[in-house]
Amino acid sequence: MNELDLIFDLHLRNDRQGPGSAAETNRAIDLARLDSKSPLAIADIGCGTGASSVVLATTLHAHVSAVDFSASFIERLRAEVASRGMQDHIEPIVGNMEALPYGDAQFDVIWSEGAIYNMGFAAGLRAWRRFIRPGGIIAVSEITWTTAHRPTAIEEHWTREYPSITTASTNLQRIEEEGYEPIGMFFLPRDCWEAAYYEPISAGIPAFLERHDNSDAARSIVAAEQAEMALYQEYGAWFGYAFYIARKINDA
Ligand code: SAH
């Protein structure tokens, strides 16, 4: 198994593959003021195993096109959709967020939790805009500095790992520059990282190592996850996941 497949395997059994929760997905739905009675076409990009797709399809009268490039995540979502009888509401597909198979103005809403960083925040906003109808909504979560200044150690870490990390005010400016009107933003609470994300990963580590015969590759993935968790424990006040909600405005 290559490194990426090992990472998918470590995360496959968890409810979410990034920080988040049903309560916070619903909070973003409320902020966007999505009407739960009118039919909505939604794309959930980088959906993972589809925790947010299920919330969207449950809370709203929606058809959710759920896309991720991990075939194993999509397979698990397909099984869940079938067992919940939600085939008419969630359509999981394997696909690349950089080359989405969708038409112009096809969606009322583009949703993406903890995944736009794979393209970069501004690049994702730019690339996905054409799929949203004018007046439609984009709601994305993105790792974000909580303040203007921070300790050098954490600054160096994230600048190395994700150079375009920035503050909420700069991300709001990027939203404006890419042709959207900001509606709101909020930071996910700490339990979205700890209880909802890191704790299930930690709990799954012994079985993961066993499945992969304690291989060097598996151990190095575990070490990287543990280093990230330690970093969050120490410096979690300085960065977080922010949810950004905005509306597509017409071209100038
Ligand atoms: N939205 C989910 C998953 C977040 S993890 C949740 O909140 O739980 C980020 C996801 O992006 C992973 O599932 C990963 O497989 C997916 N991903 C990464 N690069 C991608 C790409 N180029 N196209 C589609 N999905 C991608």
Tab-separated table of C-alpha atoms and ligand atoms in Angstrom:
chain	number	residue	atom	x	y	z
A	1	MET	CA	0.000	0.000	0.000
A	2	ASN	CA	1.391	3.419	-0.888
A	3	GLU	CA	1.532	6.332	1.530
A	4	LEU	CA	-1.719	7.926	0.363
A	5	ASP	CA	-3.630	4.645	0.645
A	6	LEU	CA	-2.262	4.212	4.160
A	7	ILE	CA	-3.484	7.694	5.082
A	8	PHE	CA	-6.924	6.872	3.639
A	9	ASP	CA	-6.900	3.635	5.614
A	10	LEU	CA	-6.108	5.413	8.894
A	11	HIS	CA	-9.056	7.785	8.344
A	12	LEU	CA	-11.570	5.498	6.626
A	13	ARG	CA	-13.335	4.211	9.730
A	14	ASN	CA	-13.837	7.643	11.317
A	15	ASP	CA	-16.945	9.750	10.863
A	16	ARG	CA	-14.968	12.720	9.621
A	17	GLN	CA	-11.642	13.099	7.868
A	18	GLY	CA	-11.166	16.673	9.066
A	19	PRO	CA	-12.293	18.815	12.024
A	20	GLY	CA	-16.046	19.466	12.059
A	21	SER	CA	-19.383	18.283	13.432
A	22	ALA	CA	-23.040	18.027	12.508
A	23	ALA	CA	-23.792	20.956	14.829
A	24	GLU	CA	-21.281	23.192	13.025
A	25	THR	CA	-22.451	22.075	9.572
A	26	ASN	CA	-25.943	23.087	10.674
A	27	ARG	CA	-24.644	26.393	12.006
A	28	ALA	CA	-23.206	27.157	8.561
A	29	ILE	CA	-26.520	26.109	6.940
A	30	ASP	CA	-28.306	28.574	9.254
A	31	LEU	CA	-25.873	31.386	8.479
A	32	ALA	CA	-26.372	30.808	4.749
A	33	ARG	CA	-30.146	30.992	5.421
A	34	LEU	CA	-30.760	28.053	3.116
A	35	ASP	CA	-34.454	27.363	2.736
A	36	SER	CA	-35.174	23.834	3.913
A	37	LYS	CA	-38.341	23.610	1.830
A	38	SER	CA	-37.171	24.528	-1.655
A	39	PRO	CA	-35.239	21.950	-3.689
A	40	LEU	CA	-31.510	22.694	-3.739
A	41	ALA	CA	-28.710	21.322	-5.909
A	42	ILE	CA	-25.587	21.084	-3.740
A	43	ALA	CA	-22.051	19.890	-4.458
A	44	ASP	CA	-20.038	18.644	-1.446
A	45	ILE	CA	-16.445	18.800	-2.673
A	46	GLY	CA	-13.781	16.686	-0.946
A	47	CYS	CA	-16.639	15.023	0.927
A	48	GLY	CA	-14.526	12.233	2.456
A	49	THR	CA	-16.882	9.580	3.833
A	50	GLY	CA	-19.665	12.144	3.580
A	51	ALA	CA	-20.508	13.299	7.121
A	52	SER	CA	-21.462	16.758	5.861
A	53	SER	CA	-23.276	15.357	2.789
A	54	VAL	CA	-25.563	13.397	5.117
A	55	VAL	CA	-26.262	16.471	7.269
A	56	LEU	CA	-27.026	18.586	4.175
A	57	ALA	CA	-29.344	15.948	2.716
A	58	THR	CA	-31.066	15.410	6.063
A	59	THR	CA	-31.555	19.063	7.042
A	60	LEU	CA	-32.408	20.383	3.580
A	61	HIS	CA	-34.567	19.367	0.653
A	62	ALA	CA	-31.402	18.724	-1.332
A	63	HIS	CA	-29.746	16.704	-4.021
A	64	VAL	CA	-26.103	16.431	-2.955
A	65	SER	CA	-23.396	15.594	-5.505
A	66	ALA	CA	-20.695	14.286	-3.169
A	67	VAL	CA	-17.234	14.115	-4.729
A	68	ASP	CA	-13.892	12.901	-3.418
A	69	PHE	CA	-10.847	11.428	-5.071
A	70	SER	CA	-10.556	8.603	-2.557
A	71	ALA	CA	-12.383	5.572	-3.981
A	72	SER	CA	-12.466	3.955	-0.523
A	73	PHE	CA	-14.157	6.985	1.075
A	74	ILE	CA	-16.724	7.120	-1.746
A	75	GLU	CA	-17.363	3.389	-1.476
A	76	ARG	CA	-18.093	3.756	2.241
A	77	LEU	CA	-20.427	6.695	1.565
A	78	ARG	CA	-22.243	4.690	-1.137
A	79	ALA	CA	-22.864	1.895	1.363
A	80	GLU	CA	-24.188	4.358	3.921
A	81	VAL	CA	-26.437	6.085	1.389
A	82	ALA	CA	-27.881	2.693	0.420
A	83	SER	CA	-28.431	1.627	4.018
A	84	ARG	CA	-30.199	4.921	4.798
A	85	GLY	CA	-32.260	4.722	1.585
A	86	MET	CA	-30.942	8.152	0.524
A	87	GLN	CA	-30.071	7.284	-3.107
A	88	ASP	CA	-32.344	10.042	-4.401
A	89	HIS	CA	-30.641	12.660	-2.240
A	90	ILE	CA	-26.915	11.868	-2.245
A	91	GLU	CA	-24.947	10.902	-5.316
A	92	PRO	CA	-21.357	9.964	-4.399
A	93	ILE	CA	-18.753	10.050	-7.163
A	94	VAL	CA	-14.994	9.662	-7.360
A	95	GLY	CA	-13.578	12.834	-8.875
A	96	ASN	CA	-10.904	15.487	-8.753
A	97	MET	CA	-11.798	18.886	-7.295
A	98	GLU	CA	-9.465	20.464	-9.843
A	99	ALA	CA	-11.411	19.045	-12.804
A	100	LEU	CA	-15.016	18.721	-11.685
A	101	PRO	CA	-17.406	17.155	-14.188
A	102	TYR	CA	-20.082	19.827	-13.683
A	103	GLY	CA	-21.728	22.460	-15.827
A	104	ASP	CA	-21.876	26.235	-15.389
A	105	ALA	CA	-24.360	27.511	-12.789
A	106	GLN	CA	-25.418	23.937	-12.025
A	107	PHE	CA	-25.523	24.345	-8.246
A	108	ASP	CA	-27.382	26.500	-5.754
A	109	VAL	CA	-24.692	25.725	-3.200
A	110	ILE	CA	-21.085	24.582	-3.125
A	111	TRP	CA	-20.050	23.045	0.182
A	112	SER	CA	-16.559	21.940	1.170
A	113	GLU	CA	-15.333	21.131	4.684
A	114	GLY	CA	-11.614	20.793	5.366
A	115	ALA	CA	-10.708	20.144	1.737
A	116	ILE	CA	-10.260	23.383	-0.240
A	117	TYR	CA	-6.661	23.588	1.055
A	118	ASN	CA	-5.817	20.855	-1.466
A	119	MET	CA	-6.179	23.510	-4.179
A	120	GLY	CA	-5.566	26.554	-2.027
A	121	PHE	CA	-8.332	28.803	-0.712
A	122	ALA	CA	-8.266	31.484	-3.421
A	123	ALA	CA	-7.716	28.967	-6.242
A	124	GLY	CA	-10.676	26.884	-5.074
A	125	LEU	CA	-12.962	29.917	-4.795
A	126	ARG	CA	-11.934	30.926	-8.310
A	127	ALA	CA	-12.259	27.492	-9.921
A	128	TRP	CA	-15.600	26.561	-8.359
A	129	ARG	CA	-17.352	29.906	-8.879
A	130	ARG	CA	-18.592	29.061	-12.361
A	131	PHE	CA	-20.514	26.017	-11.086
A	132	ILE	CA	-22.656	28.210	-8.783
A	133	ARG	CA	-25.719	30.014	-10.055
A	134	PRO	CA	-25.682	33.815	-9.550
A	135	GLY	CA	-26.944	34.477	-6.028
A	136	GLY	CA	-25.927	30.964	-4.961
A	137	ILE	CA	-23.890	30.103	-1.907
A	138	ILE	CA	-20.380	28.862	-1.218
A	139	ALA	CA	-19.573	27.489	2.257
A	140	VAL	CA	-16.040	26.258	2.923
A	141	SER	CA	-13.908	25.596	5.978
A	142	GLU	CA	-10.221	26.455	5.952
A	143	ILE	CA	-7.335	26.429	8.416
A	144	THR	CA	-6.882	30.029	9.581
A	145	TRP	CA	-4.738	32.054	12.001
A	146	THR	CA	-6.880	33.239	14.903
A	147	THR	CA	-4.873	36.443	15.521
A	148	ALA	CA	-2.497	38.826	13.742
A	149	HIS	CA	0.564	37.556	15.696
A	150	ARG	CA	1.651	34.118	16.909
A	151	PRO	CA	4.624	32.214	18.349
A	152	THR	CA	7.490	31.607	15.909
A	153	ALA	CA	7.363	27.815	16.221
A	154	ILE	CA	3.778	27.536	14.968
A	155	GLU	CA	4.276	30.266	12.380
A	156	GLU	CA	7.220	28.326	10.936
A	157	HIS	CA	5.363	25.021	10.978
A	158	TRP	CA	2.318	26.178	9.039
A	159	THR	CA	4.274	28.434	6.717
A	160	ARG	CA	6.248	25.351	5.718
A	161	GLU	CA	3.236	22.989	5.491
A	162	TYR	CA	0.719	25.417	4.011
A	163	PRO	CA	2.298	28.705	2.931
A	164	SER	CA	-0.998	30.372	2.044
A	165	ILE	CA	-2.404	30.067	5.596
A	166	THR	CA	-3.604	33.505	6.683
A	167	THR	CA	-6.011	35.365	8.961
A	168	ALA	CA	-9.791	35.472	8.670
A	169	SER	CA	-9.724	39.101	7.533
A	170	THR	CA	-7.387	38.254	4.656
A	171	ASN	CA	-9.539	35.288	3.666
A	172	LEU	CA	-12.613	37.537	3.659
A	173	GLN	CA	-10.730	39.853	1.351
A	174	ARG	CA	-9.909	36.910	-0.941
A	175	ILE	CA	-13.629	36.038	-0.966
A	176	GLU	CA	-14.438	39.581	-2.115
A	177	GLU	CA	-11.678	39.555	-4.711
A	178	GLU	CA	-12.949	36.298	-6.210
A	179	GLY	CA	-16.414	37.734	-6.828
A	180	TYR	CA	-18.382	36.789	-3.738
A	181	GLU	CA	-20.179	38.791	-1.059
A	182	PRO	CA	-19.207	37.584	2.434
A	183	ILE	CA	-22.153	36.491	4.582
A	184	GLY	CA	-20.337	35.310	7.680
A	185	MET	CA	-17.516	33.322	9.228
A	186	PHE	CA	-16.962	31.519	12.509
A	187	PHE	CA	-14.259	29.359	14.022
A	188	LEU	CA	-15.045	25.723	14.766
A	189	PRO	CA	-14.955	25.043	18.507
A	190	ARG	CA	-12.098	22.955	19.923
A	191	ASP	CA	-14.224	19.832	20.329
A	192	CYS	CA	-14.398	19.633	16.517
A	193	TRP	CA	-10.663	18.942	16.565
A	194	GLU	CA	-10.396	16.931	19.751
A	195	ALA	CA	-13.501	14.801	20.329
A	196	ALA	CA	-14.618	14.703	16.692
A	197	TYR	CA	-11.296	14.335	14.870
A	198	TYR	CA	-8.137	13.547	16.838
A	199	GLU	CA	-9.646	11.196	19.419
A	200	PRO	CA	-11.072	8.751	16.842
A	201	ILE	CA	-7.731	8.804	14.991
A	202	SER	CA	-5.849	8.039	18.226
A	203	ALA	CA	-8.261	5.268	19.143
A	204	GLY	CA	-7.756	3.645	15.730
A	205	ILE	CA	-3.942	3.680	15.770
A	206	PRO	CA	-3.284	0.271	17.418
A	207	ALA	CA	-5.570	-1.551	14.949
A	208	PHE	CA	-4.104	0.427	12.035
A	209	LEU	CA	-0.554	-0.618	12.972
A	210	GLU	CA	-1.695	-4.207	13.353
A	211	ARG	CA	-3.392	-4.203	9.931
A	212	HIS	CA	-0.134	-3.052	8.362
A	213	ASP	CA	2.210	-5.356	10.316
A	214	ASN	CA	3.744	-2.404	12.122
A	215	SER	CA	5.506	-1.437	8.883
A	216	ASP	CA	7.889	1.514	8.720
A	217	ALA	CA	5.504	3.335	6.391
A	218	ALA	CA	2.546	2.849	8.775
A	219	ARG	CA	4.619	3.926	11.777
A	220	SER	CA	5.811	7.054	10.027
A	221	ILE	CA	2.201	8.052	9.238
A	222	VAL	CA	1.264	7.512	12.881
A	223	ALA	CA	4.264	9.607	13.981
A	224	ALA	CA	3.200	12.450	11.665
A	225	GLU	CA	-0.396	12.360	12.986
A	226	GLN	CA	0.842	12.349	16.569
A	227	ALA	CA	3.160	15.286	15.890
A	228	GLU	CA	0.220	17.223	14.433
A	229	MET	CA	-1.919	16.437	17.489
A	230	ALA	CA	0.859	17.557	19.862
A	231	LEU	CA	1.161	20.771	17.897
A	232	TYR	CA	-2.549	21.388	18.212
A	233	GLN	CA	-2.406	20.724	21.957
A	234	GLU	CA	0.366	23.251	22.401
A	235	TYR	CA	-0.572	25.919	19.867
A	236	GLY	CA	-4.283	25.352	19.177
A	237	ALA	CA	-5.092	28.868	20.393
A	238	TRP	CA	-3.255	30.386	17.417
A	239	PHE	CA	-4.901	28.566	14.531
A	240	GLY	CA	-8.243	26.954	13.876
A	241	TYR	CA	-10.676	25.926	11.192
A	242	ALA	CA	-12.863	28.800	10.103
A	243	PHE	CA	-16.096	28.315	8.192
A	244	TYR	CA	-16.658	30.975	5.513
A	245	ILE	CA	-20.074	31.535	3.981
A	246	ALA	CA	-20.493	33.789	0.945
A	247	ARG	CA	-22.800	34.524	-1.958
A	248	LYS	CA	-21.822	34.587	-5.605
A	249	ILE	CA	-22.462	38.041	-7.027
A	250	ASN	CA	-22.789	38.848	-10.704
A	251	ASP	CA	-19.690	39.732	-12.683
A	252	ALA	CA	-18.770	43.410	-12.492
B	1	SAH	N1	-15.101	16.904	3.972
B	1	SAH	C1	-14.661	15.713	4.691
B	1	SAH	C2	-13.222	15.315	4.365
B	1	SAH	C3	-12.134	16.321	4.676
B	1	SAH	S1	-10.487	15.660	4.432
B	1	SAH	C4	-14.810	15.938	6.175
B	1	SAH	O1	-14.920	17.099	6.603
B	1	SAH	O2	-14.810	14.958	6.920
B	1	SAH	C5	-10.080	16.235	2.792
B	1	SAH	C6	-10.664	15.375	1.705
B	1	SAH	O3	-10.283	15.909	0.447
B	1	SAH	C7	-10.178	13.930	1.711
B	1	SAH	O4	-11.300	13.100	1.743
B	1	SAH	C8	-9.404	13.777	0.407
B	1	SAH	O5	-9.543	12.489	-0.171
B	1	SAH	C9	-10.052	14.843	-0.442
B	1	SAH	N2	-9.221	15.337	-1.554
B	1	SAH	C10	-7.935	15.729	-1.513
B	1	SAH	N3	-7.530	16.160	-2.723
B	1	SAH	C11	-8.602	16.036	-3.555
B	1	SAH	C12	-8.830	16.322	-4.941
B	1	SAH	N4	-7.854	16.822	-5.718
B	1	SAH	N5	-10.052	16.090	-5.440
B	1	SAH	C13	-11.045	15.583	-4.675
B	1	SAH	N6	-10.891	15.297	-3.365
B	1	SAH	C14	-9.692	15.516	-2.806
